[in-house]
Coordinates of C-alpha atoms in Angstrom, one line a residue:
Chain A
R147 CA -130.4 -141.4 118.4
K148 CA -129.1 -142.5 115.0
E149 CA -131.7 -142.1 112.3
V150 CA -131.9 -142.5 108.6
E151 CA -134.9 -140.8 106.9
Q152 CA -136.4 -141.7 103.6
D153 CA -139.5 -140.7 101.7
P154 CA -141.6 -143.9 101.8
G155 CA -143.2 -143.2 98.4
P156 CA -144.5 -145.0 96.5
F157 CA -142.8 -143.5 93.5
N158 CA -144.8 -144.5 90.4
V159 CA -142.5 -144.1 87.4
P160 CA -143.0 -145.1 83.7
E161 CA -140.6 -147.6 82.3
G162 CA -137.5 -146.0 80.7
A163 CA -137.7 -142.9 82.9
T164 CA -135.0 -141.7 85.3
V165 CA -135.9 -141.7 89.0
A166 CA -133.9 -140.3 92.0
F167 CA -134.5 -140.5 95.7
N168 CA -132.6 -139.2 98.6
C169 CA -132.2 -140.0 102.2
T170 CA -130.8 -138.1 105.2
Y171 CA -128.9 -139.4 108.1
S172 CA -128.6 -137.8 111.6
N173 CA -125.4 -139.3 112.9
S174 CA -122.5 -137.2 111.6
A175 CA -120.1 -139.9 112.8
S176 CA -121.5 -142.4 110.2
Q177 CA -118.6 -143.5 108.0
S178 CA -120.1 -146.0 105.6
F179 CA -123.3 -145.9 103.5
F180 CA -125.2 -148.3 101.4
W181 CA -128.3 -148.9 99.3
Y182 CA -130.0 -152.2 99.8
R183 CA -132.8 -153.5 97.7
Q184 CA -135.7 -155.5 99.1
D185 CA -138.2 -157.2 96.8
C186 CA -141.7 -158.0 98.1
R187 CA -141.6 -160.8 100.7
K188 CA -137.8 -161.2 100.2
E189 CA -134.8 -160.3 102.3
P190 CA -132.7 -157.2 101.7
K191 CA -129.7 -157.5 99.5
L192 CA -126.9 -155.1 99.0
L193 CA -127.4 -153.0 95.8
M194 CA -124.3 -150.8 96.1
S195 CA -122.0 -149.1 98.5
V196 CA -121.9 -145.3 98.5
Y197 CA -118.5 -143.7 98.3
S198 CA -117.5 -140.1 99.0
S199 CA -116.6 -139.5 95.4
G200 CA -119.8 -141.0 94.1
N201 CA -120.0 -144.2 92.3
E202 CA -121.8 -145.7 89.4
D203 CA -122.8 -149.3 88.6
G204 CA -124.5 -149.6 85.3
R205 CA -127.8 -147.7 85.4
F206 CA -127.4 -146.9 89.1
T207 CA -125.5 -143.9 90.5
A208 CA -125.0 -143.3 94.2
Q209 CA -123.8 -140.1 95.7
L210 CA -122.9 -138.9 99.2
N211 CA -123.1 -135.3 100.5
R212 CA -121.4 -135.2 103.9
A213 CA -121.9 -131.5 104.4
S214 CA -125.7 -131.9 104.1
Q215 CA -125.8 -135.4 105.4
Y216 CA -127.7 -136.9 102.6
I217 CA -127.3 -139.8 100.2
S218 CA -128.9 -140.2 96.8
L219 CA -129.7 -143.0 94.4
L220 CA -130.3 -142.3 90.7
I221 CA -131.7 -145.0 88.4
R222 CA -131.6 -144.4 84.7
D223 CA -133.6 -146.1 82.0
S224 CA -135.7 -147.8 84.6
K225 CA -136.9 -151.4 84.0
L226 CA -139.9 -153.2 85.3
S227 CA -137.6 -155.4 87.4
D228 CA -136.4 -152.3 89.3
S229 CA -139.7 -152.3 91.2
A230 CA -138.7 -152.9 94.8
T231 CA -138.2 -151.1 98.1
Y232 CA -134.8 -149.3 98.3
L233 CA -133.3 -149.1 101.8
C234 CA -130.8 -146.4 102.7
V235 CA -128.3 -147.6 105.3
A236 CA -125.7 -145.9 107.4
K237 CA -123.0 -147.6 109.4
G238 CA -121.2 -146.1 112.3
D239 CA -117.6 -147.1 112.8
S240 CA -116.6 -147.3 116.5
G241 CA -113.6 -149.5 115.8
G242 CA -115.4 -152.8 115.6
G243 CA -116.8 -154.4 112.5
A244 CA -119.9 -155.7 114.2
D245 CA -121.8 -152.4 114.4
G246 CA -125.4 -153.0 113.4
L247 CA -126.5 -151.0 110.4
T248 CA -129.0 -148.2 110.8
F249 CA -131.7 -148.7 108.1
G250 CA -134.1 -146.2 106.7
K251 CA -137.7 -147.4 106.4
G252 CA -137.3 -147.7 102.7
T253 CA -138.6 -146.0 99.5
H254 CA -141.1 -148.1 97.5
L255 CA -140.6 -147.8 93.7
I256 CA -143.1 -149.0 91.2
I257 CA -142.1 -149.1 87.5
Q258 CA -145.1 -149.0 85.3
P259 CA -145.2 -150.4 81.7
Chain B
D6 CA -122.4 -169.1 97.2
V7 CA -123.2 -167.1 100.3
K8 CA -125.9 -168.6 102.4
V9 CA -127.8 -167.6 105.5
T10 CA -130.6 -170.0 106.5
Q11 CA -133.3 -169.6 109.1
S12 CA -135.1 -172.5 110.7
S13 CA -138.6 -171.6 109.7
R14 CA -140.3 -169.4 107.1
Y15 CA -143.6 -169.2 109.0
L16 CA -144.2 -169.8 112.7
V17 CA -147.4 -169.5 114.8
K18 CA -147.1 -169.5 118.6
R19 CA -149.3 -168.8 121.5
T20 CA -148.9 -166.0 124.0
G21 CA -146.6 -167.0 126.8
E22 CA -144.8 -169.7 124.8
K23 CA -141.0 -169.8 124.6
V24 CA -139.9 -169.4 121.0
F25 CA -136.6 -170.2 119.4
L26 CA -135.5 -168.8 116.1
E27 CA -132.4 -170.4 114.6
C28 CA -130.0 -168.9 112.1
V29 CA -127.1 -170.6 110.4
Q30 CA -124.5 -169.1 108.1
D31 CA -121.9 -171.0 106.0
M32 CA -119.6 -168.2 105.3
D33 CA -117.4 -168.4 108.4
H34 CA -118.5 -164.8 109.3
E35 CA -117.6 -163.4 112.7
N36 CA -120.6 -161.1 113.0
M37 CA -124.3 -162.1 113.2
F38 CA -127.4 -160.0 113.7
W39 CA -131.1 -160.3 114.5
Y40 CA -133.5 -157.7 113.2
R41 CA -137.2 -157.4 113.1
Q42 CA -139.1 -155.7 110.3
D43 CA -142.5 -154.1 110.7
P44 CA -144.6 -152.1 108.3
G45 CA -143.9 -148.4 108.8
L46 CA -141.1 -149.0 111.2
G47 CA -138.5 -150.6 108.9
L48 CA -135.7 -152.8 110.1
R49 CA -134.7 -152.6 113.7
L50 CA -131.7 -154.3 115.3
I51 CA -132.5 -156.6 118.3
Y52 CA -129.1 -158.1 119.1
F53 CA -125.8 -158.8 117.5
S54 CA -122.8 -160.9 118.1
Y55 CA -119.2 -160.4 117.0
D56 CA -117.8 -163.7 118.3
V57 CA -118.8 -167.0 119.8
K58 CA -120.4 -166.5 123.2
M59 CA -120.4 -162.7 122.7
K60 CA -123.5 -160.6 122.4
E61 CA -124.5 -157.0 122.3
K62 CA -127.9 -155.3 122.6
G63 CA -129.2 -153.5 119.7
D64 CA -131.9 -150.9 119.6
I65 CA -134.8 -153.0 120.8
P66 CA -133.6 -155.9 123.0
E67 CA -136.4 -156.0 125.5
G68 CA -138.3 -159.3 125.6
Y69 CA -135.5 -161.1 123.6
S70 CA -132.3 -163.0 124.4
V71 CA -129.7 -164.6 122.1
S72 CA -127.3 -167.4 122.2
R73 CA -124.2 -168.0 120.1
E74 CA -122.5 -171.3 121.1
K75 CA -121.0 -171.9 117.7
K76 CA -119.6 -169.5 115.1
E77 CA -122.1 -170.5 112.4
R78 CA -125.2 -170.4 114.6
F79 CA -127.1 -167.5 116.2
S80 CA -130.3 -168.1 118.0
L81 CA -133.0 -165.6 119.0
I82 CA -135.1 -166.5 122.0
L83 CA -138.4 -165.1 123.0
E84 CA -138.8 -166.2 126.7
S85 CA -142.5 -165.5 126.8
A86 CA -144.0 -164.6 123.5
S87 CA -146.4 -161.7 123.3
T88 CA -148.7 -160.5 120.6
N89 CA -146.5 -157.4 120.0
Q90 CA -143.7 -159.6 119.0
T91 CA -145.6 -160.7 115.9
S92 CA -143.3 -159.6 113.1
M93 CA -140.8 -160.6 110.4
Y94 CA -137.5 -161.6 111.9
L95 CA -134.4 -161.4 109.8
C96 CA -131.0 -162.8 110.6
A97 CA -127.8 -161.4 108.9
S98 CA -124.1 -162.1 109.0
S99 CA -121.0 -160.2 108.0
S100 CA -117.3 -160.4 108.1
W101 CA -114.8 -158.2 109.9
T102 CA -112.9 -157.8 106.7
G103 CA -113.7 -156.5 103.3
T104 CA -116.9 -154.6 102.6
T105 CA -118.6 -155.8 105.8
E106 CA -121.7 -156.3 103.6
Q107 CA -124.5 -157.9 105.6
Y108 CA -126.0 -161.0 104.1
F109 CA -129.6 -161.7 105.1
G110 CA -131.5 -164.9 105.6
P111 CA -135.0 -165.3 104.0
G112 CA -136.8 -164.3 107.2
T113 CA -139.2 -165.9 109.7
R114 CA -142.7 -164.6 109.8
L115 CA -143.7 -165.1 113.4
T116 CA -147.3 -164.7 114.5
V117 CA -148.2 -164.8 118.2
T118 CA -151.8 -165.4 119.0

């Protein structure tokens, strides 16, 4: 069974701090990985894709460790607006583009003033 | 601007009723998905479709069916609603090409009494 595991939190972090969370995935055949962000009572939205070489988008850095089957997200200089639930997502590639994504249950982040 | 719409934000139905949840996307995406999201369980895939009139079971299809008669529209049907189907239902769509990012609708909060 494909699974993606995350620490549900909540992570309470002061504004301006750096916060990092990981997730692990069980399906070694997973090829693509993502972080989605979900605000309270809203739909999930793509935050960033995770590339094998690691990638950075402003204050956000995502990394993939295939050997250990984990993905990380680092947020620097955290803002109040970063408060949300972060969903780790793995996508298997069986040749079709319609594979459903496997979502982690999410990590709840609260940035405190 | 990318848009996925769902027919209702909130819906209350009685046990045994037939329930239709409608989803429409305006991005000409080939793939469409139905998920349910529950506290502590995260997002779970119910059904997906990669083309008109095509459908595939996800992880939890029991008690649900789907219909895709037109490319832009994907319907989720609860033949006989039960209280354990009380949940947030999220529709998503994606393209075969590019990043295959999934775009979500705002969700339908269904309560079955």
